[in-house]
Structures are given as structure tokens and as C-alpha cells.
Short mmCIF file of C-alpha atoms in Angstrom, two decimals:
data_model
loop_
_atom_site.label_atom_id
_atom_site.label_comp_id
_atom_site.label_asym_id
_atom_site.label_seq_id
_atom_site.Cartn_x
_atom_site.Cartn_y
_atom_site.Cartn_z
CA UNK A 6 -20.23 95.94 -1.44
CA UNK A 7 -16.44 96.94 -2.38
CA UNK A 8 -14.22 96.93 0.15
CA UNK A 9 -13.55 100.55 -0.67
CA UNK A 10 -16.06 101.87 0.76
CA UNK A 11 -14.55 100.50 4.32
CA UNK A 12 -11.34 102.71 3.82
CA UNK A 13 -12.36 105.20 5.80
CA UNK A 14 -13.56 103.33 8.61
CA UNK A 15 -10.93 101.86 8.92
CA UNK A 16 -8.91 104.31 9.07
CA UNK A 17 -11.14 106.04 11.67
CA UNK A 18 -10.98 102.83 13.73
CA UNK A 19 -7.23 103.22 13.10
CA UNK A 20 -7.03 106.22 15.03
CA UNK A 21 -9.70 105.46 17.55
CA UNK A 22 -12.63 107.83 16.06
CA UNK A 23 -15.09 105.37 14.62
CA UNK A 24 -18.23 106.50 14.79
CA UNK A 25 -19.64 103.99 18.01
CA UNK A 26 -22.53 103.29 15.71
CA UNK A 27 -20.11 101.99 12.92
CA UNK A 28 -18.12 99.68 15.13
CA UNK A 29 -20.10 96.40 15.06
CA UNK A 30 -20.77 97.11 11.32
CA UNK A 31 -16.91 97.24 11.08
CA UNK A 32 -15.45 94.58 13.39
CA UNK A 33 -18.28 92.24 11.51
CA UNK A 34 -16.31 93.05 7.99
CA UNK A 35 -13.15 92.57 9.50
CA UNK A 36 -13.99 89.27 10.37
CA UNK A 37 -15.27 88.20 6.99
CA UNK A 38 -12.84 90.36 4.58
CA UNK A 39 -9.64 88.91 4.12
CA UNK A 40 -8.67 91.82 2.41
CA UNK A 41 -9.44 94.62 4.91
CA UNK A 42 -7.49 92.36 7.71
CA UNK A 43 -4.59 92.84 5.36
CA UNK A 44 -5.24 96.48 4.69
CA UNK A 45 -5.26 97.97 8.07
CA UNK A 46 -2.43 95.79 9.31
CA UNK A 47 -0.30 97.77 6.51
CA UNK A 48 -1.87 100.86 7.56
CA UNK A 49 -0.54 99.85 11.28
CA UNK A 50 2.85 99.05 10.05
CA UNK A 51 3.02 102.69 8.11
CA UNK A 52 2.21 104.58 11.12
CA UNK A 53 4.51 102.06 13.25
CA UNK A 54 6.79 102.91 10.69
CA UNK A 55 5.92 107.16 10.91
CA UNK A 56 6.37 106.87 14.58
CA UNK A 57 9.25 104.77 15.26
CA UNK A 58 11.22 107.26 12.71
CA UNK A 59 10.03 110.06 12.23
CA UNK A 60 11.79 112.41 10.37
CA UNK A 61 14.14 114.92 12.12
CA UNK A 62 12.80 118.48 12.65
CA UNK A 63 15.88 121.06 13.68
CA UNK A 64 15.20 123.01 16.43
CA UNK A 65 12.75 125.58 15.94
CA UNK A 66 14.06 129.18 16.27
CA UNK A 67 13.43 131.49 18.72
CA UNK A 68 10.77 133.84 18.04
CA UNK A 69 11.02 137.76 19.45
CA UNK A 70 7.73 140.18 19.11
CA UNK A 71 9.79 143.55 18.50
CA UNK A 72 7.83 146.31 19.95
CA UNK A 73 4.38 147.12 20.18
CA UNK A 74 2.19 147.84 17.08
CA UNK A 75 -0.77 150.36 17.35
CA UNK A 76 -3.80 149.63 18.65
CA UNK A 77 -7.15 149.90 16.71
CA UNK A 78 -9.23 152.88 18.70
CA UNK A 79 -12.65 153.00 19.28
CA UNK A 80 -15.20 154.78 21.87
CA UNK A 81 -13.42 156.03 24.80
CA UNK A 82 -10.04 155.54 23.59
CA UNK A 83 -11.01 157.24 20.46
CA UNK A 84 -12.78 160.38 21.82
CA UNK A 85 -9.50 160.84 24.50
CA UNK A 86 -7.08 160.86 21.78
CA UNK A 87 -9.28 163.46 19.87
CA UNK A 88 -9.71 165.45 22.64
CA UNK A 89 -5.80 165.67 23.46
CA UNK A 90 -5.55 166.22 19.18
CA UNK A 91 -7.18 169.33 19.62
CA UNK A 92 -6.12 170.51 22.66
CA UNK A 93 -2.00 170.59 21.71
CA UNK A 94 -3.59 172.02 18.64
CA UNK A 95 -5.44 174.96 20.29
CA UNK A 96 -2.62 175.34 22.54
CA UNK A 97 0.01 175.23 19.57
CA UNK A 98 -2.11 177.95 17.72
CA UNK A 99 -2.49 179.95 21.10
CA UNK A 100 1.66 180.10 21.05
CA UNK A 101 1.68 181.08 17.73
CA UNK A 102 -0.28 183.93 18.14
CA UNK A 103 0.95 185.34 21.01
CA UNK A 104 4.53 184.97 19.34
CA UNK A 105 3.08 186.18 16.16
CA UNK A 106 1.88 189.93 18.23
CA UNK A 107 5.08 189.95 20.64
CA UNK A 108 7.50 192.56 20.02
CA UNK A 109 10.75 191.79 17.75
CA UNK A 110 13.59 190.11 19.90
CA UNK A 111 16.75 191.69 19.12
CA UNK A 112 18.17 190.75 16.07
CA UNK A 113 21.52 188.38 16.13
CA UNK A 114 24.20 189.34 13.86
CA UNK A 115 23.82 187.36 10.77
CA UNK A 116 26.22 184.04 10.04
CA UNK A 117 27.31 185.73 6.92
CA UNK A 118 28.55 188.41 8.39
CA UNK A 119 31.12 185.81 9.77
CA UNK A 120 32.79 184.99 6.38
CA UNK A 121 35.41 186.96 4.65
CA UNK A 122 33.97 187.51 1.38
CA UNK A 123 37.60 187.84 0.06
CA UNK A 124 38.75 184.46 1.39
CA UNK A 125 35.56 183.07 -0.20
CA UNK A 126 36.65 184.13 -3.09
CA UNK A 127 39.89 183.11 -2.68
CA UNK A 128 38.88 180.00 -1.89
CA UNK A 129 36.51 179.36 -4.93
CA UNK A 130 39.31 180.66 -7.52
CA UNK A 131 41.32 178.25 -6.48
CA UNK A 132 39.37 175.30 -6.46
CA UNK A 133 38.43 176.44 -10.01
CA UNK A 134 41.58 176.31 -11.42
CA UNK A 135 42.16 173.11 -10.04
CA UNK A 136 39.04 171.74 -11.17
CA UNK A 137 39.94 173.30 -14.89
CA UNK A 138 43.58 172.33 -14.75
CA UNK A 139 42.63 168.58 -14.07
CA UNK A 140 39.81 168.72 -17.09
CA UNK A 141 42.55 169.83 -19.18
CA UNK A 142 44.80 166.99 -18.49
CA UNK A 143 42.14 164.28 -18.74
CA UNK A 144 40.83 165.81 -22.01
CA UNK A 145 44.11 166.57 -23.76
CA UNK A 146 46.75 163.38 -22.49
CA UNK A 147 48.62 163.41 -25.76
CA UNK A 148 50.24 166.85 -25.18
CA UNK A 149 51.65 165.46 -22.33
CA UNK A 150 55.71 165.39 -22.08
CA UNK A 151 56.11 161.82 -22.70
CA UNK A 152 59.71 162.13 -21.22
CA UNK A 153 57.57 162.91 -17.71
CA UNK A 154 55.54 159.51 -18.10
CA UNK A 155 57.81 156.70 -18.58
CA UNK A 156 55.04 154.61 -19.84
CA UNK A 157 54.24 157.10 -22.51
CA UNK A 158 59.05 156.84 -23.08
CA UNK A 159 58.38 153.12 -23.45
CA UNK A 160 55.47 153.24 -26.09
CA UNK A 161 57.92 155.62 -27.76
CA UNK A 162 60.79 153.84 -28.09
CA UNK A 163 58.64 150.72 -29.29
CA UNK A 164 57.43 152.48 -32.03
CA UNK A 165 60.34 153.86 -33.20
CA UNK A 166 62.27 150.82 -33.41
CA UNK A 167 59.13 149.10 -35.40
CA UNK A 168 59.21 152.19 -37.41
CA UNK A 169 62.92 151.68 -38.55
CA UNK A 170 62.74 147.46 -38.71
CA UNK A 171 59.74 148.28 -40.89
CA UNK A 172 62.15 150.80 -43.27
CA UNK A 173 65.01 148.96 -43.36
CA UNK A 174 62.54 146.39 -44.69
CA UNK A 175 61.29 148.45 -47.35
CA UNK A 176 64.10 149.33 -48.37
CA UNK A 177 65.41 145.75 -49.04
CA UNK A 178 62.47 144.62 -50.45
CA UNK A 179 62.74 147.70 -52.88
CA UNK A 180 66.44 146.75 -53.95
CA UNK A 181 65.22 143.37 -54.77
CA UNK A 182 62.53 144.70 -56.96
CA UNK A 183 64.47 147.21 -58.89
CA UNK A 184 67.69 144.77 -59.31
CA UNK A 185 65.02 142.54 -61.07
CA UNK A 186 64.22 145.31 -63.24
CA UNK A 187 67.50 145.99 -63.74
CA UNK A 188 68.93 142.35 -64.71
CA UNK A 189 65.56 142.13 -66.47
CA UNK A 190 66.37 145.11 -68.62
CA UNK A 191 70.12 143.71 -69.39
CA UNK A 192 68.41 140.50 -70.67
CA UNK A 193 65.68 142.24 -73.39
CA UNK A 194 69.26 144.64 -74.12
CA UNK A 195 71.52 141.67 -75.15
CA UNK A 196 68.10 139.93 -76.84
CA UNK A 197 67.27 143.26 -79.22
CA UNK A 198 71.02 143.09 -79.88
CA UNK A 199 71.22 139.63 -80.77
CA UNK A 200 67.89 140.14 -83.04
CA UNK A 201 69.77 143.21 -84.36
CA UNK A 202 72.74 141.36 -85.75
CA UNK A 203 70.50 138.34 -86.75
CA UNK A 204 68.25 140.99 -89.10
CA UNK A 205 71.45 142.53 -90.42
CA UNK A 206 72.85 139.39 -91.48
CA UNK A 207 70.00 138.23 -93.43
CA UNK A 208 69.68 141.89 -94.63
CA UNK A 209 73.49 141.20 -96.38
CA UNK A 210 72.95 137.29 -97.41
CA UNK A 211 69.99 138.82 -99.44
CA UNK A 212 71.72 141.82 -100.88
CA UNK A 213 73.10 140.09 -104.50
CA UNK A 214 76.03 142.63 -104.02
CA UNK A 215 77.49 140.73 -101.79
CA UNK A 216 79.48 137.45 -102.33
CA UNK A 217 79.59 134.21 -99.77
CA UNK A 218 82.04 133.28 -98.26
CA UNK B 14 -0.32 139.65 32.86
CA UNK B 15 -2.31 136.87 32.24
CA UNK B 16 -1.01 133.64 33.45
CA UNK B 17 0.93 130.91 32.18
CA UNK B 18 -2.14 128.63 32.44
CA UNK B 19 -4.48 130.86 30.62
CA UNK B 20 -5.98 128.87 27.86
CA UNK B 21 -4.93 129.69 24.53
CA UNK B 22 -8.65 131.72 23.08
CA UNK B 23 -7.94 133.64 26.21
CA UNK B 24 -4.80 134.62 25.31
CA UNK B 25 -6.02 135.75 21.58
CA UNK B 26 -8.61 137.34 23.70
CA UNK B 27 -6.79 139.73 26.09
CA UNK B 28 -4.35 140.46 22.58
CA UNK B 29 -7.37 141.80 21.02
CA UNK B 30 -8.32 144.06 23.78
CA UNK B 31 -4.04 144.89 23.37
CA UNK B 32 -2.24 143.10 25.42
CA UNK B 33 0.34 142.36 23.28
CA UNK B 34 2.11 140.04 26.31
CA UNK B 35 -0.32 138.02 25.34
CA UNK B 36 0.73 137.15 21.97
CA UNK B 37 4.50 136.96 23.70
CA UNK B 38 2.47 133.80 25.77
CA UNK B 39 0.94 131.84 22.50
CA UNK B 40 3.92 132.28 20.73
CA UNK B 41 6.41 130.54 23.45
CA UNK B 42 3.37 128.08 23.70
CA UNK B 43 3.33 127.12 19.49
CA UNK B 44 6.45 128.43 18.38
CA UNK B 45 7.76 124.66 18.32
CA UNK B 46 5.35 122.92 17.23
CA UNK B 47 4.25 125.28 14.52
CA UNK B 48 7.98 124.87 13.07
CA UNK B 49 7.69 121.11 13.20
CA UNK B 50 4.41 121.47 11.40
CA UNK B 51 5.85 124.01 8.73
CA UNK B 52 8.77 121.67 8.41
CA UNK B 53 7.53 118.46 7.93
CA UNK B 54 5.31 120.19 5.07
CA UNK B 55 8.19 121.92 3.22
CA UNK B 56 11.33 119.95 4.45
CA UNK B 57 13.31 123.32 4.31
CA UNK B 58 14.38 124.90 7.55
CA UNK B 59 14.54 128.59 6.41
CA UNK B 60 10.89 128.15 4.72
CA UNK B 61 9.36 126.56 7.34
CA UNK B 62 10.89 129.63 9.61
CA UNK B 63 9.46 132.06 7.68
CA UNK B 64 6.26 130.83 7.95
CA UNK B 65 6.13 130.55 11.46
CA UNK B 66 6.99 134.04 12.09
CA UNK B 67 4.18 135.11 9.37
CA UNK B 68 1.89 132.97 10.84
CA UNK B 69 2.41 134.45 14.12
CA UNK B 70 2.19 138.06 12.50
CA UNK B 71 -0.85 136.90 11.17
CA UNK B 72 -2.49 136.15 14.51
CA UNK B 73 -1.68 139.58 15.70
CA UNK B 74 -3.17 141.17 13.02
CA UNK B 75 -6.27 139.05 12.63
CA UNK B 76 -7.02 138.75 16.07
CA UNK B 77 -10.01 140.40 15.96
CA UNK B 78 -11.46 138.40 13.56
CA UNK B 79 -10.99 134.99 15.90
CA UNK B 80 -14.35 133.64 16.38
CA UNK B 81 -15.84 133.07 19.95
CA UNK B 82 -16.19 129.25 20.66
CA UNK B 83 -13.34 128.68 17.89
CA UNK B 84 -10.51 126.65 18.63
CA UNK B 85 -6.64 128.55 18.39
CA UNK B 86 -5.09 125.19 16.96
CA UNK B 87 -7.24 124.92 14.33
CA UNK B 88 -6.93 128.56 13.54
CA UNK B 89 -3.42 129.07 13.90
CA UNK B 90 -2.72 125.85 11.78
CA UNK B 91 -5.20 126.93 9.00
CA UNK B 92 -3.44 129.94 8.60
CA UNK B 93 -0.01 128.28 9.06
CA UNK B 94 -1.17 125.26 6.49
CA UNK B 95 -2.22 128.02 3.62
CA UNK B 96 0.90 130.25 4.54
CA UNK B 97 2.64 126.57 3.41
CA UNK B 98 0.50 126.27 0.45
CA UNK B 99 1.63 129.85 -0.63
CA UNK B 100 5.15 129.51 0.30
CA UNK B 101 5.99 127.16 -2.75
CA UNK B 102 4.60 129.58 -4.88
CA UNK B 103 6.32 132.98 -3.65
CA UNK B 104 8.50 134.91 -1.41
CA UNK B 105 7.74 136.50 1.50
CA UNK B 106 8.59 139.65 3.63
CA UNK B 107 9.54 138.94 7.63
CA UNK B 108 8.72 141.43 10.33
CA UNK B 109 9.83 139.42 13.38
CA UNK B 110 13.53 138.97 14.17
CA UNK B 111 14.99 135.38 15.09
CA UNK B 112 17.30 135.60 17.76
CA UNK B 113 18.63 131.94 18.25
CA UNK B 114 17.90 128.75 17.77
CA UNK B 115 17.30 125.81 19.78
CA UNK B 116 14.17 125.86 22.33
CA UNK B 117 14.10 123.88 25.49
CA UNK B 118 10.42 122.89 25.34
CA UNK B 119 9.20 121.66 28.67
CA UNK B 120 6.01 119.88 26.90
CA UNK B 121 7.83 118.26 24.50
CA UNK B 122 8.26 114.21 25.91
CA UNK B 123 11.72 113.14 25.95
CA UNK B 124 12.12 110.68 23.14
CA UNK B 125 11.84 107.34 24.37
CA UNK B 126 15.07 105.47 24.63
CA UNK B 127 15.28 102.57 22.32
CA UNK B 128 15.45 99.52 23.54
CA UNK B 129 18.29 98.60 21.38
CA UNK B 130 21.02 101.13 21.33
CA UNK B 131 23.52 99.60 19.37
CA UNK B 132 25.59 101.25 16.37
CA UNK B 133 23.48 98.95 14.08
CA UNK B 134 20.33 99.38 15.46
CA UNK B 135 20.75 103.17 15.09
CA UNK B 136 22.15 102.86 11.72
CA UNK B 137 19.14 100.75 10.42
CA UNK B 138 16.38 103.36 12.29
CA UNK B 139 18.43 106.29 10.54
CA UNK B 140 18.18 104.68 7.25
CA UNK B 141 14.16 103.95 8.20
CA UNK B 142 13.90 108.01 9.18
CA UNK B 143 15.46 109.12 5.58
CA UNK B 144 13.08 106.52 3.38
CA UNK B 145 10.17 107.88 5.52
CA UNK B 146 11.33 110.88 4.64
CA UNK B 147 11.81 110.68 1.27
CA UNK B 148 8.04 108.84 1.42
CA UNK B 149 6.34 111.37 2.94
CA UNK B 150 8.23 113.88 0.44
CA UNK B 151 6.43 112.15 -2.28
CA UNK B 152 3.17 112.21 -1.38
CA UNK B 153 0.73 114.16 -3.33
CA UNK B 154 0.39 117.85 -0.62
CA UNK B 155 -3.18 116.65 0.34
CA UNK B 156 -2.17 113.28 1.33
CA UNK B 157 1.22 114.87 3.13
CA UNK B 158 -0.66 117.68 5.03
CA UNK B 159 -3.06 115.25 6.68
CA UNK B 160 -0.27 112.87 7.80
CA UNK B 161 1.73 115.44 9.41
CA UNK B 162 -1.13 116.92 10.96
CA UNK B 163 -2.45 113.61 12.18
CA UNK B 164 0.34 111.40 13.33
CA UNK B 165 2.64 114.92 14.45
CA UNK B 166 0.13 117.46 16.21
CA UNK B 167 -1.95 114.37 17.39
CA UNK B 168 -4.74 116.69 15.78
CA UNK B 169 -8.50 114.83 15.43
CA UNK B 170 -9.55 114.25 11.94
CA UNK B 171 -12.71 116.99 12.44
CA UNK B 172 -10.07 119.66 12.86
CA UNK B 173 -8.00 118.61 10.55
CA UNK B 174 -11.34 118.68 8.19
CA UNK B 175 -11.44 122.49 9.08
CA UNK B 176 -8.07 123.28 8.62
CA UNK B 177 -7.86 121.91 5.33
CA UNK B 178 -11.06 122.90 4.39
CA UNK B 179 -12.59 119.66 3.05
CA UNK B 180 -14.79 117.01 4.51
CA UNK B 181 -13.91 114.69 7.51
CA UNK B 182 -14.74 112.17 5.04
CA UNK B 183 -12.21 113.36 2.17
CA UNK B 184 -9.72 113.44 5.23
CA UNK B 185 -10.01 110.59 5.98
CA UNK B 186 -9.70 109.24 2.71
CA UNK B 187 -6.85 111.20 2.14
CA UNK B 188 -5.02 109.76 5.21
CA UNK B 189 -5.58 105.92 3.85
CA UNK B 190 -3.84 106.78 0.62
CA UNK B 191 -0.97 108.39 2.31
CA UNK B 192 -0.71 105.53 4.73
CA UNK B 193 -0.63 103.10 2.11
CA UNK B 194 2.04 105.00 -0.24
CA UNK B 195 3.97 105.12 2.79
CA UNK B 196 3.57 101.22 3.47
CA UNK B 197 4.34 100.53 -0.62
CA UNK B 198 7.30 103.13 -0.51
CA UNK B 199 8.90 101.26 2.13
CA UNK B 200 8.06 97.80 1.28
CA UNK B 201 9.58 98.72 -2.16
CA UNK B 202 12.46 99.68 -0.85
CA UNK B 203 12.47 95.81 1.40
CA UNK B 204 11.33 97.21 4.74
CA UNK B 205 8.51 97.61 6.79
CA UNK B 206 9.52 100.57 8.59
CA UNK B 207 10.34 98.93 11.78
CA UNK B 208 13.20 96.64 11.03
CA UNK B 209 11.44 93.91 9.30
CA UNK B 210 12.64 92.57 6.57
CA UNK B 211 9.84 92.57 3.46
#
């Protein structure tokens, strides 16, 4: 028989909850199996071990029922409730009515009456022309007077001055392009004159009219 | 208002019939041991809070579905112990406020003193509390629940059978395995757990 089959015996003797008809069967295997003597003295030391450090808890919180929830009703309880349901109902409808036939109270003056319709009005321009005056300056910022927003100055005067660093640039590089043109042009003018005289004097050594030198 | 020494089906009892006092009387009652329980099963205070504020909302609401001759331990930990098991796997809502912390438990025994006080001593049992800790962390959740409900709530192995909703014998089973991982964890680690050298 494997000794597995004992685990759980001895784990109920362990804990005290053999079964009384188990314990002679057990304490007789204990005394034969080597093995199971060994086992449950390291299941002792584990729970020595559990007990003799057991691992901290923090301190529970403090728990608060808020309030009272509703109770479930049923017989009694049920048919009271129903009964007082109806009767604020009756009675409710039994105001009503009587309200609904009694004679017109005087009438108060109405809260309108209260307001100057001209200050309303007033009041309502205004706010308009705010409201559109605003929409126009949020919509339209570049008409803005940049002399009144120094930011706007600033931004200005930075593109200006990369404006005129950016002519005066152009300008030089254009100088330097058309004085290469120029001195370019000077050079083919003295080389077609040079090729000028050089095809006039071979036009005379070849002309028998004329005598060496 | 039922008193103080009103046993505990009682008490879910009289909060059937809606006397909610008496659900103000279990909670003061469990409140601390519940945590402990919750705690030692998820090792994370604000968790292990949660759950045993939903486990007492639970009670209120299923109150009238507590069986006569049924014990309120077993119950509230079975609802507690699957309110665990769902916990790792989503978030919950609270309805009940926590208004401080720390409980002055009058049924809770004064830890013993230990015999040996010194810096040392207490240095060598904290390093024994975080390797059972870590242990117990790595037990399979089977093996883990039955510990802490066995060697922590002191509970017998036929309730624990109900609360975990398998055999005594499967238990039982389940509490030799976790013993022994605990015993090779340590012994692993050169220890026996009680200041033995392995």
C-alpha cells in the first residue's frame, strides 16, 4: 500500500480530526513507515513554522453601515403601505378638484411687467456689439495697427531687416555675375581681334601682289 | 437591540426581519478577521478591504437566503473566499465608507511574548515571517486558501470542505501539499521556520 494514501490521515491526525476509527490503523503505520514518521514531522515543522511567524496582517479598517436600505414588504407591511398609497392619492385628487371648481384668486401682476422693455433692449444691443466687435478682432488680427501691438513692431522690424540683408545680397551676387559676363565678353573681344589680324595676314602672304619682307 | 451575546445566525436572523443593528453587530464581530482572511489570500491591503466591505454588503442583501441550521462562518467566508477568487480577475464598486483604521479587538489574544527578545532573535523571526510569506504567496490558490483558512480562522476541515466547495478529502489533500511546499520553501532557503538551521 503507498504511503500516499496515508497523506490525508495524517494530516487529519495533524490537526486532531482523525476519524477515531482510523487512529489505531494510523498510529500502527506510523510505527512501521519510516517514511510517514518523516513526513508529518515536516508537516509539524511547517505549521511550527506558519505559527511562530505568521505573516503580518495591517489593521483591518473600520467598517460603517451608512443608512438604512429598504426593506422587502410583504403581508401586513405590504397592504399598509398600499392603503396609505391610495389614500394621499384620493386625498391629492380630492384637492385638486376642489381647487380645480374654486373661483379665480386674484391675479398678481405679471414679472414682466417689471422689466423695462427699453433697457432690455438696451442691454441686448450692447452686448451684441461687443460680442460682434470681439469676432471681428479674432477673425481679422492682421488689420490690426501693428504699431498698437509691440509684438506685431518686433516681427516687423525683423522682417524688414532680413528683407534688406537679403537685397543687398542680391545685389552683390548680381554684380559678380554680370562683371563675369563682362570680363568674359572683353576676353572673346580681344580673341575675334587677334583671329581678325591672324586671317588678314595670311589673306596678304597669299596675295602674289604683295612682296616679303 | 439584540444583545452583544446573541449568536451570530441570530443576528442574520433579526437583519432579515430588518433590523439592520443587527448587521452593525456581525460586522464589529468579523470585520477583523474577515480582513485577515481577505489578506492573507491576496497580500494587498486595499483588495483585501474591498472585499470585506462587499462581503459584508453581500450578507445584507442575501440575508434572506441564509439557510436555517447553517453556520454564519462558513457562509460569510464562502462568500468572502469567491469575492477573493473574483477579485484577481476584476474591479469592483464599494458602497460602504471606511472611516479609520486600526480596531482594538477584544477577542483577538495578545501575541505571546517571545521568549527571546533580543535584536537578533527578532531579526531572524522577521526574516522567517517574509520567507513564509513569500511561501505561502507561491502556493497554487487551492493549496493557499486552505492554509489560511486552517491554521488562521482555526476553521475545521468539514467547513472548510463547504466553503471551498470540494470534498473534506480533497481538503485535506490540499492542506498536505501546501504544508509540504511550505516545509521545502523554507528548507531551500536553509531554515526550518523556527530558527533551525537546515
Amino acid at each position: 500500500m503507498s504511503c500516499e494514501v496515508w497523506n490525508e490521515r495524517l494530516v487529519a491526525r495533524l490537526y486532531g480530526e482523525s476519524d477515531p476509527r482510523d487512529d489505531d490503523a494510523v498510529e500502527r503505520h506510523l510505527s512501521e513507515c519510516a517514511r510517514c514518521r518523516d513526513e508529518i514531522a515536516g508537516l509539524e515543522r511547517a505549521r511550527a513554522a506558519l505559527l511562530a511567524a505568521p505573516p503580518e496582517v495591517p489593521a483591518a479598517p473600520r467598517v460603517v453601515v451608512l443608512g438604512r436600505r429598504q426593506t422587502r414588504f410583504g403581508g401586513w407591511t405590504a397592504f399598509a403601505a398600499g392603503l396609505a398609497a391610495a389614500t394621499t392619492t384620493f386625498a391629492i385628487g380630492l384637492a385638486a378638484g376642489q381647487r380645480w371648481n374654486a373661483p379665480e384668486p386674484e391675479a398678481s401682476p405679471p414679472i414682466a411687467q417689471a422689466i423695462d422693455r427699453a433697457e432690455l433692449d438696451r442691454i441686448l444691443a450692447a452686448q451684441r456689439s461687443e460680442l460682434e466687435a470681439r469676432i471681428a478682432e479674432v477673425a481679422a488680427p492682421s488689420v490690426r495697427d501693428s504699431a498698437s501691438d509691440p509684438r506685431l513692431a518686433s516681427l516687423s522690424r525683423r522682417i524688414e531687416d532680413l528683407a534688406t540683408r537679403t537685397e543687398a545680397q542680391r545685389r552683390r551676387d548680381l554684380e559678380f555675375v554680370l562683371g563675369r559676363i563682362l570680363a568674359g565678353e572683353v576676353q572673346a573681344g580681344d580673341l575675334i581681334g587677334q583671329t581678325q589680324d591672324a586671317v588678314r595676314t595670311l589673306a596678304v602672304s597669299n596675295d602674289p601682289q604683295y612682296v616679303a619682307w | 437591540m439584540l444583545a452583544s451575546t446573541t449568536s451570530d445566525e441570530d443576528l442574520v436572523f433579526a437583519l432579515r426581519a430588518g433590523d439592520h443593528d443587527s448587521l452593525a453587530t456581525l460586522v464589529t464581530r468579523w470585520e477583523r478577521p474577515l480582513f485577515g482572511f481577505a489578506y492573507r489570500l491576496l497580500a494587498h491591503e486595499e483588495d483585501a478591504r474591498d472585499v470585506c466591505q462587499e462581503t459584508f454588503l453581500r450578507v445584507l442583501d442575501r440575508s434572506s437566503g441564509f439557510r436555517d441550521g447553517h453556520r454564519f462562518s462558513t457562509w460569510m467566508y464562502q462568500i468572502a473566499l469567491n469575492l477573493c477568487r473574483d477579485r484577481k480577475r476584476r474591479a469592483r464598486r464599494w458602497r460602504l465608507r471606511v472611516i479609520d483604521g486600526g480596531l482594538d479587538d477584544p477577542r483577538a489574544a495578545e501575541p505571546a511574548a517571545p521568549e527571546d527578545a533580543s535584536p537578533a532573535r527578532e531579526l531572524e523571526r522577521e526574516e522567517i515571517r517574509r520567507l513564509v510569506a513569500a511561501a505561502l504567496e507561491h502556493l497554487p490558490p487551492e493549496q493557499r486558501e486552505v492554509l489560511v483558512l486552517k491554521e488562521f480562522e482555526g476553521l475545521r476541515f468539514r467547513d472548510i470542505a463547504e466553503i471551498t466547495g470540494a470534498p473534506e478529502s480533497t481538503v485535506k489533500s490540499r492542506m498536505y501539499y501546501g504544508l509540504r511546499a511550505l516545509r521545502e520553501h523554507l528548507e531551500a532557503r536553509g531554515t526550518d521556520g523556527v530558527g533551525h538551521v537546515v
